[in-house]
Amino acid sequence: GQQVMQIPQYQHVQEGEDFTTYCNSSTTLSNIQWYKQRPGGHPVFLIQLVKSGEVKKQKRLTFQFGEAKKNSSLHITATQTTDVGTYFCGQGAQKLVFGQGTRLTINP
Amino acid sequence: GAVVSQHPSRVICKSGTSVKIECRSLDFQATTMFWYRQFPKQSLMLMATSNEGSKATYEQGVEKDKFLINHASLTLSTLTVTSAHPEDSSFYICSAGTGGHGTQYFGPGTRLTVL
């Protein structure tokens, strides 16, 4: 199946700083989904992007899907301690294949 | 959103025993459910696709005789780890979709520890 590479693996920021995680694929993706997993918890669906060049926002979170539908990013503006967790991108029409995840830790 | 439950949330067993994990879609029907495995600080690895009324589809490298999957109804899939060994200790998570482009709703996970 199609693989997605996610970077960085870890990111530590000061509270209030911005954060971005990226997913890249060598092939065109039909869609990209983003999930958040809090420490000790399970993945929770955040958003799905389907269209080329699509940009969606959820409060401080901005999600982008590249024009070629081969990459995507999640950007958090002014991080808060509640943003701590691992962010996964996933792709697939039926079964999801996940990226490696980016673990975000925040220094309050 | 859709709710998926998983039971038990935590299980400790002796090596050589079998453990059954249940995954239920509480407010929707799911013809397909998915089973994932997650080691500490790692990503979710898809193990198999559970299909209601038919055989599960296993990912490459996953032993179907080791991880038995049964999807007997539209709201229940079970994963049985047979003859568990310490290396089977992991976090097992199921998910189910409501159709469309494949948005998945995850269960809370089952942490298995094999002594």
Coordinates of N, CA and C in Angstrom, one line a residue:
Chain A
G1 N 0.8 -1.2 0.0 CA 0.0 0.0 0.0 C 0.8 1.3 0.0
Q2 N 0.2 2.4 -0.2 CA 0.9 3.6 -0.2 C 1.4 4.0 1.2
Q3 N 2.7 4.5 1.2 CA 3.3 4.8 2.4 C 3.3 6.3 2.5
V4 N 3.2 6.8 3.7 CA 3.4 8.2 4.0 C 4.5 8.4 5.0
M5 N 5.4 9.4 4.7 CA 6.5 9.7 5.6 C 6.1 10.9 6.4
Q6 N 6.3 10.9 7.7 CA 5.9 12.0 8.5 C 7.1 12.5 9.2
I7 N 7.3 13.8 9.2 CA 8.4 14.5 9.9 C 7.9 15.7 10.6
P8 N 8.5 16.2 11.7 CA 9.6 15.4 12.4 C 9.0 14.3 13.3
Q9 N 9.9 13.5 13.8 CA 9.4 12.5 14.7 C 9.1 13.0 16.1
Y10 N 9.8 14.0 16.5 CA 9.6 14.6 17.8 C 9.7 16.2 17.6
Q11 N 9.0 16.9 18.4 CA 9.1 18.3 18.4 C 8.8 18.8 19.8
H12 N 9.7 19.6 20.4 CA 9.5 20.2 21.7 C 9.5 21.7 21.5
V13 N 8.4 22.3 22.0 CA 8.3 23.7 21.9 C 8.0 24.4 23.2
Q14 N 8.2 25.7 23.2 CA 7.8 26.5 24.4 C 6.3 26.8 24.2
E15 N 5.5 26.8 25.2 CA 4.1 27.2 25.1 C 4.0 28.5 24.5
G16 N 3.1 28.6 23.5 CA 3.0 29.8 22.7 C 3.6 29.8 21.4
E17 N 4.6 28.9 21.2 CA 5.3 28.8 19.9 C 4.4 28.0 19.0
D18 N 4.7 28.2 17.7 CA 4.0 27.4 16.7 C 4.6 26.1 16.5
F19 N 3.8 25.2 15.8 CA 4.2 23.8 15.6 C 3.7 23.4 14.2
T20 N 4.5 22.6 13.5 CA 4.1 22.1 12.2 C 4.6 20.7 12.0
T21 N 3.8 19.8 11.5 CA 4.2 18.5 11.2 C 3.8 18.2 9.7
Y22 N 4.6 17.4 9.0 CA 4.4 17.3 7.6 C 4.3 15.8 7.2
C23 N 3.5 15.5 6.3 CA 3.4 14.2 5.7 C 3.7 14.2 4.2
N24 N 4.4 13.3 3.7 CA 4.8 13.3 2.3 C 4.7 11.9 1.8
S25 N 4.2 11.9 0.5 CA 4.1 10.6 -0.2 C 4.7 10.7 -1.6
S26 N 5.2 9.6 -2.1 CA 5.8 9.6 -3.4 C 4.7 9.4 -4.5
T27 N 3.5 9.0 -4.0 CA 2.5 8.9 -5.0 C 1.3 9.8 -4.6
T28 N 0.4 10.0 -5.5 CA -0.8 10.8 -5.3 C -1.7 10.1 -4.3
L29 N -2.2 10.9 -3.4 CA -3.1 10.4 -2.3 C -4.5 10.7 -2.7
S30 N -5.4 9.8 -2.4 CA -6.8 10.0 -2.6 C -7.4 11.0 -1.5
N31 N -6.9 10.8 -0.4 CA -7.3 11.7 0.7 C -6.2 11.6 1.8
I32 N -6.2 12.5 2.8 CA -5.3 12.5 3.9 C -6.2 12.8 5.1
Q33 N -5.9 12.1 6.2 CA -6.6 12.3 7.4 C -5.6 12.6 8.5
W34 N -6.0 13.4 9.5 CA -5.2 13.7 10.6 C -5.9 13.2 11.9
Y35 N -5.0 12.7 12.8 CA -5.5 12.2 14.1 C -4.6 12.7 15.2
K36 N -5.2 12.8 16.4 CA -4.4 13.2 17.5 C -4.5 12.1 18.6
Q37 N -3.4 11.7 19.1 CA -3.4 10.7 20.2 C -2.7 11.3 21.4
R38 N -3.5 11.5 22.5 CA -3.0 12.0 23.7 C -2.2 10.8 24.4
P39 N -1.2 11.2 25.2 CA -0.5 10.1 26.0 C -1.4 9.2 26.7
G40 N -1.3 7.9 26.4 CA -2.1 6.9 27.1 C -3.5 6.7 26.5
G41 N -3.8 7.5 25.4 CA -5.1 7.5 24.8 C -5.1 6.8 23.5
H42 N -6.2 7.0 22.8 CA -6.4 6.4 21.5 C -6.5 7.5 20.4
P43 N -6.2 7.2 19.2 CA -6.3 8.2 18.1 C -7.7 8.8 18.0
V44 N -7.8 10.1 17.9 CA -9.0 10.8 17.7 C -9.0 11.5 16.4
F45 N -10.0 11.3 15.6 CA -10.1 12.0 14.2 C -10.1 13.5 14.4
L46 N -9.3 14.1 13.6 CA -9.3 15.6 13.6 C -10.0 16.1 12.3
I47 N -9.5 15.7 11.1 CA -10.0 16.2 9.9 C -9.6 15.3 8.7
Q48 N -10.3 15.5 7.6 CA -10.0 14.8 6.4 C -9.9 15.8 5.3
L49 N -8.9 15.7 4.4 CA -8.7 16.5 3.3 C -8.8 15.7 2.0
V50 N -9.5 16.2 1.0 CA -9.7 15.4 -0.2 C -9.3 16.1 -1.4
K51 N -9.5 17.4 -1.4 CA -9.3 18.2 -2.6 C -7.8 18.7 -2.7
S52 N -7.4 18.8 -4.0 CA -6.0 19.4 -4.2 C -6.0 20.8 -3.7
G53 N -4.9 21.2 -3.0 CA -4.8 22.5 -2.5 C -5.7 22.9 -1.3
E54 N -6.4 22.0 -0.8 CA -7.4 22.3 0.2 C -6.7 22.8 1.5
V55 N -7.4 23.7 2.1 CA -6.9 24.3 3.4 C -8.2 24.3 4.3
K56 N -8.0 23.7 5.5 CA -9.1 23.8 6.5 C -8.5 24.2 7.8
K57 N -9.4 24.9 8.6 CA -8.9 25.4 9.9 C -9.9 25.0 10.9
Q58 N -9.3 24.7 12.1 CA -10.1 24.4 13.3 C -9.4 25.2 14.4
K59 N -10.0 26.3 14.7 CA -9.4 27.2 15.7 C -7.9 27.5 15.4
R60 N -7.0 27.0 16.3 CA -5.6 27.3 16.1 C -4.9 26.3 15.1
L61 N -5.7 25.3 14.6 CA -5.1 24.3 13.8 C -5.4 24.6 12.3
T62 N -4.4 24.5 11.5 CA -4.6 24.7 10.0 C -4.0 23.5 9.3
F63 N -4.9 22.9 8.5 CA -4.5 21.7 7.7 C -4.4 22.1 6.2
Q64 N -3.4 21.6 5.6 CA -3.3 21.8 4.2 C -3.0 20.5 3.4
F65 N -3.6 20.5 2.2 CA -3.3 19.3 1.3 C -2.6 19.9 0.1
G66 N -1.5 19.4 -0.3 CA -0.7 20.0 -1.4 C -1.5 19.9 -2.8
E67 N -1.0 20.8 -3.6 CA -1.6 20.9 -5.0 C -1.5 19.5 -5.7
A68 N -0.4 18.9 -5.5 CA -0.2 17.6 -6.2 C -0.8 16.4 -5.4
K69 N -1.4 16.7 -4.3 CA -2.0 15.7 -3.4 C -0.9 14.6 -3.0
K70 N 0.3 15.1 -2.8 CA 1.3 14.2 -2.3 C 1.9 14.6 -1.0
N71 N 1.4 15.7 -0.4 CA 1.9 16.1 0.9 C 0.8 16.9 1.6
S72 N 1.0 16.9 2.9 CA 0.0 17.6 3.7 C 0.7 18.1 5.0
S73 N 0.1 19.1 5.6 CA 0.7 19.6 6.8 C -0.4 20.0 7.8
L74 N 0.1 19.9 9.1 CA -0.8 20.4 10.2 C 0.0 21.4 10.9
H75 N -0.5 22.6 11.1 CA 0.1 23.7 11.7 C -0.7 24.2 12.9
I76 N -0.1 24.3 14.1 CA -0.7 24.8 15.3 C -0.1 26.1 15.6
T77 N -1.0 27.1 15.7 CA -0.5 28.4 16.1 C -0.6 28.6 17.6
A78 N 0.4 29.2 18.2 CA 0.4 29.5 19.6 C 0.0 28.3 20.4
T79 N 0.9 27.3 20.5 CA 0.6 26.1 21.2 C 0.2 26.3 22.6
Q80 N -0.7 25.4 23.1 CA -1.1 25.3 24.5 C -0.8 24.0 25.0
T81 N -0.7 23.8 26.3 CA -0.3 22.5 26.9 C -1.3 21.4 26.6
T82 N -2.5 21.8 26.2 CA -3.5 20.8 25.8 C -3.3 20.2 24.4
D83 N -2.3 20.8 23.7 CA -2.0 20.3 22.4 C -1.0 19.2 22.5
V84 N -0.5 18.9 23.7 CA 0.5 17.8 23.8 C -0.1 16.4 23.3
G85 N 0.7 15.7 22.6 CA 0.2 14.4 22.1 C 1.0 14.0 20.8
T86 N 0.6 13.0 20.2 CA 1.2 12.6 19.0 C 0.2 12.8 17.8
Y87 N 0.6 13.4 16.8 CA -0.2 13.7 15.7 C 0.2 12.8 14.5
F88 N -0.8 12.1 14.0 CA -0.6 11.1 12.9 C -1.4 11.6 11.7
C89 N -0.8 11.4 10.6 CA -1.5 11.5 9.3 C -1.8 10.1 8.9
G90 N -2.9 9.9 8.1 CA -3.2 8.6 7.6 C -3.9 8.8 6.3
Q91 N -3.7 7.8 5.4 CA -4.3 7.8 4.1 C -4.9 6.5 3.7
G92 N -5.9 6.5 2.9 CA -6.5 5.3 2.4 C -8.0 5.5 2.2
A93 N -8.5 4.9 1.3 CA -10.0 5.0 1.0 C -10.8 4.0 1.9
Q94 N -10.2 2.9 2.2 CA -10.9 1.9 3.1 C -10.0 1.8 4.4
K95 N -8.9 1.1 4.3 CA -8.1 0.9 5.4 C -7.1 2.0 5.5
L96 N -6.8 2.4 6.7 CA -5.9 3.6 6.9 C -4.5 3.1 7.1
V97 N -3.5 3.8 6.4 CA -2.1 3.5 6.7 C -1.6 4.8 7.3
F98 N -1.0 4.7 8.4 CA -0.5 5.9 9.2 C 0.9 6.2 8.9
G99 N 1.2 7.5 9.0 CA 2.6 7.9 9.1 C 3.1 7.6 10.5
Q100 N 4.4 7.9 10.7 CA 5.1 7.5 11.9 C 4.7 8.3 13.1
G101 N 4.0 9.4 12.8 CA 3.6 10.3 13.9 C 4.6 11.3 14.3
T102 N 4.2 12.4 14.8 CA 5.0 13.5 15.4 C 4.6 13.7 16.8
R103 N 5.5 13.4 17.7 CA 5.2 13.6 19.1 C 5.5 15.0 19.5
L104 N 4.5 15.7 20.0 CA 4.6 17.1 20.4 C 4.7 17.2 21.9
T105 N 5.7 17.8 22.5 CA 5.8 18.1 23.9 C 5.9 19.6 24.1
I106 N 5.4 20.1 25.1 CA 5.4 21.6 25.3 C 5.9 21.9 26.7
N107 N 6.7 22.9 26.7 CA 7.3 23.4 28.0 C 6.4 24.6 28.4
P108 N 5.7 24.4 29.5 CA 4.8 25.5 29.9 C 5.5 26.8 30.4
Chain B
G1 N -20.0 12.3 17.3 CA -19.4 11.4 16.4 C -19.7 10.0 16.7
A2 N -19.3 9.0 15.9 CA -19.6 7.6 16.1 C -18.7 7.1 17.3
V3 N -19.3 6.2 18.0 CA -18.6 5.7 19.2 C -18.2 4.2 19.1
V4 N -17.0 3.9 19.4 CA -16.5 2.5 19.3 C -16.0 2.2 20.7
S5 N -16.4 1.0 21.2 CA -16.0 0.6 22.5 C -15.1 -0.6 22.3
Q6 N -14.3 -0.9 23.3 CA -13.4 -2.0 23.3 C -13.3 -2.6 24.7
H7 N -13.2 -3.9 24.8 CA -13.2 -4.6 26.1 C -12.3 -5.8 26.0
P8 N -11.4 -6.1 26.9 CA -11.2 -5.2 28.1 C -10.3 -4.1 27.8
S9 N -10.1 -3.2 28.7 CA -9.2 -2.1 28.5 C -7.8 -2.5 28.8
R10 N -7.7 -3.5 29.7 CA -6.3 -3.9 30.1 C -6.4 -5.4 30.5
V11 N -5.4 -6.1 30.1 CA -5.4 -7.5 30.5 C -4.0 -8.0 30.7
I12 N -3.8 -8.8 31.7 CA -2.5 -9.4 32.0 C -2.8 -10.9 32.0
C13 N -2.0 -11.6 31.2 CA -2.2 -13.1 31.2 C -0.8 -13.8 31.2
K14 N -0.9 -15.1 31.4 CA 0.3 -15.9 31.4 C 0.7 -16.3 30.0
S15 N 1.9 -16.6 29.8 CA 2.4 -17.0 28.5 C 1.7 -18.4 28.2
G16 N 1.2 -18.5 26.9 CA 0.6 -19.7 26.5 C -0.9 -19.7 26.5
T17 N -1.5 -18.7 27.2 CA -2.9 -18.6 27.2 C -3.4 -17.7 26.0
S18 N -4.7 -17.8 25.8 CA -5.3 -17.0 24.7 C -6.2 -15.9 25.3
V19 N -6.2 -14.8 24.6 CA -6.9 -13.6 25.1 C -7.8 -13.1 24.0
K20 N -9.1 -12.8 24.4 CA -10.0 -12.3 23.4 C -10.3 -10.8 23.7
I21 N -10.3 -10.0 22.6 CA -10.6 -8.6 22.7 C -11.8 -8.3 21.9
E22 N -12.7 -7.6 22.4 CA -14.0 -7.2 21.7 C -13.9 -5.8 21.3
C23 N -14.5 -5.6 20.1 CA -14.6 -4.2 19.6 C -16.0 -4.1 19.1
R24 N -16.7 -3.0 19.6 CA -18.1 -2.8 19.3 C -18.3 -1.4 18.8
S25 N -19.1 -1.3 17.7 CA -19.6 0.0 17.3 C -21.0 0.2 18.0
L26 N -21.1 1.3 18.7 CA -22.2 1.4 19.6 C -23.4 2.1 19.0
D27 N -23.2 3.0 18.1 CA -24.3 3.7 17.5 C -24.3 3.7 16.0
F28 N -23.6 2.8 15.4 CA -23.7 2.6 14.0 C -23.3 1.2 13.6
Q29 N -23.6 0.8 12.4 CA -23.2 -0.5 11.9 C -22.0 -0.4 11.1
A30 N -21.1 -1.4 11.3 CA -19.8 -1.3 10.6 C -19.6 -2.7 9.9
T31 N -19.7 -2.7 8.6 CA -19.4 -3.9 7.9 C -17.9 -4.2 7.9
T32 N -17.1 -3.2 8.1 CA -15.7 -3.4 8.2 C -15.1 -2.7 9.4
M33 N -14.3 -3.5 10.1 CA -13.5 -2.9 11.3 C -12.1 -3.3 11.0
F34 N -11.2 -2.5 11.7 CA -9.8 -2.7 11.5 C -9.1 -2.9 12.9
W35 N -8.1 -3.7 12.9 CA -7.3 -4.0 14.1 C -5.9 -3.5 13.9
Y36 N -5.5 -2.7 14.9 CA -4.1 -2.2 14.9 C -3.4 -2.6 16.1
R37 N -2.1 -2.5 16.0 CA -1.2 -2.8 17.1 C -0.2 -1.6 17.2
Q38 N 0.0 -1.2 18.4 CA 0.9 -0.1 18.7 C 1.9 -0.4 19.8
F39 N 3.1 -0.4 19.5 CA 4.2 -0.6 20.5 C 4.5 0.8 21.0
P40 N 5.0 0.9 22.2 CA 5.3 2.2 22.9 C 6.1 3.1 22.0
K41 N 5.6 4.3 21.9 CA 6.2 5.4 21.2 C 6.3 5.1 19.7
Q42 N 5.5 4.3 19.2 CA 5.5 4.0 17.8 C 4.2 4.2 17.1
S43 N 4.1 4.1 15.8 CA 2.9 4.4 15.1 C 2.0 3.2 15.2
L44 N 0.8 3.3 14.7 CA -0.2 2.2 14.6 C 0.1 1.4 13.4
M45 N 0.2 0.1 13.6 CA 0.4 -0.8 12.5 C -0.8 -1.6 12.3
L46 N -1.4 -1.5 11.1 CA -2.6 -2.2 10.7 C -2.3 -3.7 10.7
M47 N -3.1 -4.5 11.4 CA -2.9 -5.9 11.5 C -3.8 -6.6 10.4
A48 N -5.1 -6.2 10.5 CA -6.0 -6.9 9.6 C -7.3 -6.1 9.5
T49 N -8.0 -6.4 8.4 CA -9.3 -5.9 8.2 C -10.4 -6.9 8.5
S50 N -11.3 -6.6 9.3 CA -12.3 -7.5 9.7 C -13.6 -7.3 8.9
N51 N -14.0 -8.3 8.2 CA -15.2 -8.1 7.3 C -16.4 -8.9 7.9
E52 N -17.5 -8.2 8.1 CA -18.7 -8.9 8.6 C -19.1 -10.0 7.7
G53 N -19.2 -11.2 8.2 CA -19.7 -12.3 7.5 C -18.7 -13.0 6.6
S54 N -17.5 -12.6 6.6 CA -16.5 -13.3 5.8 C -15.2 -13.2 6.5
K55 N -14.2 -13.9 5.9 CA -12.9 -14.0 6.5 C -12.2 -12.6 6.5
A56 N -11.4 -12.5 7.6 CA -10.6 -11.3 7.7 C -9.5 -11.2 6.7
T57 N -9.0 -10.0 6.4 CA -7.9 -9.9 5.5 C -6.7 -9.4 6.3
Y58 N -5.7 -10.2 6.3 CA -4.5 -9.9 7.1 C -3.4 -9.2 6.3
E59 N -2.7 -8.3 7.0 CA -1.6 -7.6 6.4 C -0.4 -8.5 6.4
Q60 N 0.5 -8.2 5.5 CA 1.7 -9.0 5.3 C 2.5 -9.1 6.6
G61 N 2.8 -10.3 7.0 CA 3.6 -10.5 8.2 C 2.8 -10.8 9.4
V62 N 1.5 -10.7 9.3 CA 0.6 -11.0 10.5 C 0.1 -12.4 10.4
E63 N 0.3 -13.2 11.4 CA -0.1 -14.6 11.4 C -1.5 -14.7 11.6
K64 N -2.3 -15.2 10.7 CA -3.7 -15.3 10.8 C -4.1 -16.4 11.9
D65 N -3.3 -17.4 12.0 CA -3.6 -18.4 13.0 C -3.2 -18.0 14.4
K66 N -2.4 -17.0 14.5 CA -2.0 -16.4 15.8 C -3.0 -15.4 16.3
F67 N -3.5 -14.6 15.4 CA -4.5 -13.5 15.7 C -5.8 -13.8 14.9
L68 N -6.7 -14.5 15.7 CA -7.9 -14.9 15.1 C -8.9 -13.8 15.2
I69 N -9.6 -13.5 14.0 CA -10.5 -12.4 14.0 C -11.9 -13.0 13.5
N70 N -12.9 -12.5 14.3 CA -14.3 -12.9 14.0 C -15.1 -11.7 14.0
H71 N -15.9 -11.6 12.9 CA -16.8 -10.4 12.8 C -18.2 -10.9 12.5
A72 N -18.8 -11.4 13.6 CA -20.1 -12.1 13.4 C -21.3 -11.2 13.2
S73 N -21.2 -10.0 13.6 CA -22.4 -9.1 13.4 C -21.9 -7.7 13.0
L74 N -22.8 -6.9 12.6 CA -22.5 -5.5 12.1 C -22.0 -4.6 13.2
T75 N -22.0 -5.0 14.4 CA -21.5 -4.2 15.5 C -20.4 -4.8 16.4
L76 N -20.0 -6.0 16.0 CA -19.0 -6.6 16.9 C -17.9 -7.4 16.1
S77 N -16.7 -7.1 16.4 CA -15.5 -7.8 15.9 C -14.7 -8.2 17.1
T78 N -14.2 -9.4 17.0 CA -13.3 -9.9 18.1 C -11.9 -10.3 17.6
L79 N -10.9 -10.0 18.4 CA -9.6 -10.4 18.1 C -9.1 -11.3 19.2
T80 N -8.7 -12.5 18.8 CA -8.2 -13.5 19.8 C -6.7 -13.7 19.6
V81 N -5.9 -13.4 20.6 CA -4.5 -13.6 20.5 C -4.3 -15.0 21.1
T82 N -3.9 -15.9 20.3 CA -3.8 -17.3 20.7 C -2.4 -17.6 21.2
S83 N -2.3 -18.5 22.2 CA -1.0 -18.9 22.7 C -0.1 -17.6 22.9
A84 N -0.5 -16.7 23.7 CA 0.2 -15.4 23.8 C 1.6 -15.6 24.4
H85 N 2.5 -14.8 23.9 CA 3.9 -14.8 24.4 C 4.2 -13.4 24.8
P86 N 5.3 -13.2 25.6 CA 5.6 -11.8 26.0 C 5.8 -10.8 24.8
E87 N 6.3 -11.3 23.7 CA 6.5 -10.4 22.6 C 5.1 -9.9 22.0
D88 N 4.0 -10.6 22.4 CA 2.7 -10.1 21.9 C 2.2 -9.0 22.8
S89 N 2.9 -8.7 23.8 CA 2.5 -7.5 24.7 C 2.5 -6.3 23.9
S90 N 1.4 -5.6 23.9 CA 1.3 -4.4 23.1 C -0.1 -3.7 23.4
F91 N -0.3 -2.6 22.7 CA -1.6 -1.9 22.8 C -2.3 -2.2 21.5
Y92 N -3.5 -2.9 21.6 CA -4.3 -3.3 20.5 C -5.5 -2.3 20.4
I93 N -5.7 -1.8 19.2 CA -6.7 -0.8 19.0 C -7.6 -1.2 17.8
C94 N -8.9 -1.1 17.9 CA -9.7 -1.4 16.8 C -10.3 -0.1 16.3
S95 N -10.8 -0.1 15.1 CA -11.4 1.1 14.5 C -12.5 0.6 13.6
A96 N -13.5 1.5 13.4 CA -14.6 1.3 12.5 C -14.9 2.6 11.8
G97 N -15.4 2.4 10.5 CA -15.8 3.6 9.8 C -17.3 3.6 9.5
T98 N -17.7 4.8 9.2 CA -19.2 4.9 8.8 C -19.4 5.0 7.3
G99 N -18.3 4.7 6.6 CA -18.4 4.7 5.1 C -17.8 6.0 4.6
G100 N -18.1 6.2 3.3 CA -17.6 7.4 2.7 C -16.1 7.3 2.4
H101 N -15.3 8.3 2.7 CA -13.9 8.4 2.4 C -13.0 7.7 3.4
G102 N -13.6 7.0 4.3 CA -12.8 6.2 5.2 C -12.4 6.8 6.5
T103 N -13.1 7.8 7.0 CA -12.9 8.3 8.4 C -13.1 7.2 9.4
Q104 N -12.1 7.0 10.2 CA -12.1 6.0 11.2 C -12.4 6.5 12.6
Y105 N -13.1 5.7 13.4 CA -13.4 6.0 14.8 C -12.7 4.9 15.6
F106 N -11.9 5.3 16.5 CA -11.1 4.3 17.2 C -11.7 4.0 18.5
G107 N -11.5 2.7 18.9 CA -11.8 2.3 20.3 C -10.8 2.8 21.2
P108 N -11.0 2.6 22.5 CA -10.1 3.2 23.5 C -8.8 2.3 23.6
G109 N -8.8 1.1 23.0 CA -7.6 0.3 23.0 C -7.6 -0.7 24.2
T110 N -6.8 -1.7 24.0 CA -6.6 -2.8 25.0 C -5.1 -3.0 25.2
R111 N -4.7 -2.8 26.4 CA -3.3 -3.0 26.7 C -3.1 -4.4 27.2
L112 N -2.4 -5.2 26.4 CA -2.1 -6.6 26.7 C -0.7 -6.7 27.3
T113 N -0.6 -7.4 28.4 CA 0.7 -7.7 29.0 C 0.7 -9.2 29.2
V114 N 1.7 -9.8 28.6 CA 1.9 -11.3 28.7 C 3.1 -11.6 29.5
L115 N 2.9 -12.3 30.6 CA 4.0 -12.5 31.5 C 4.8 -13.8 31.2

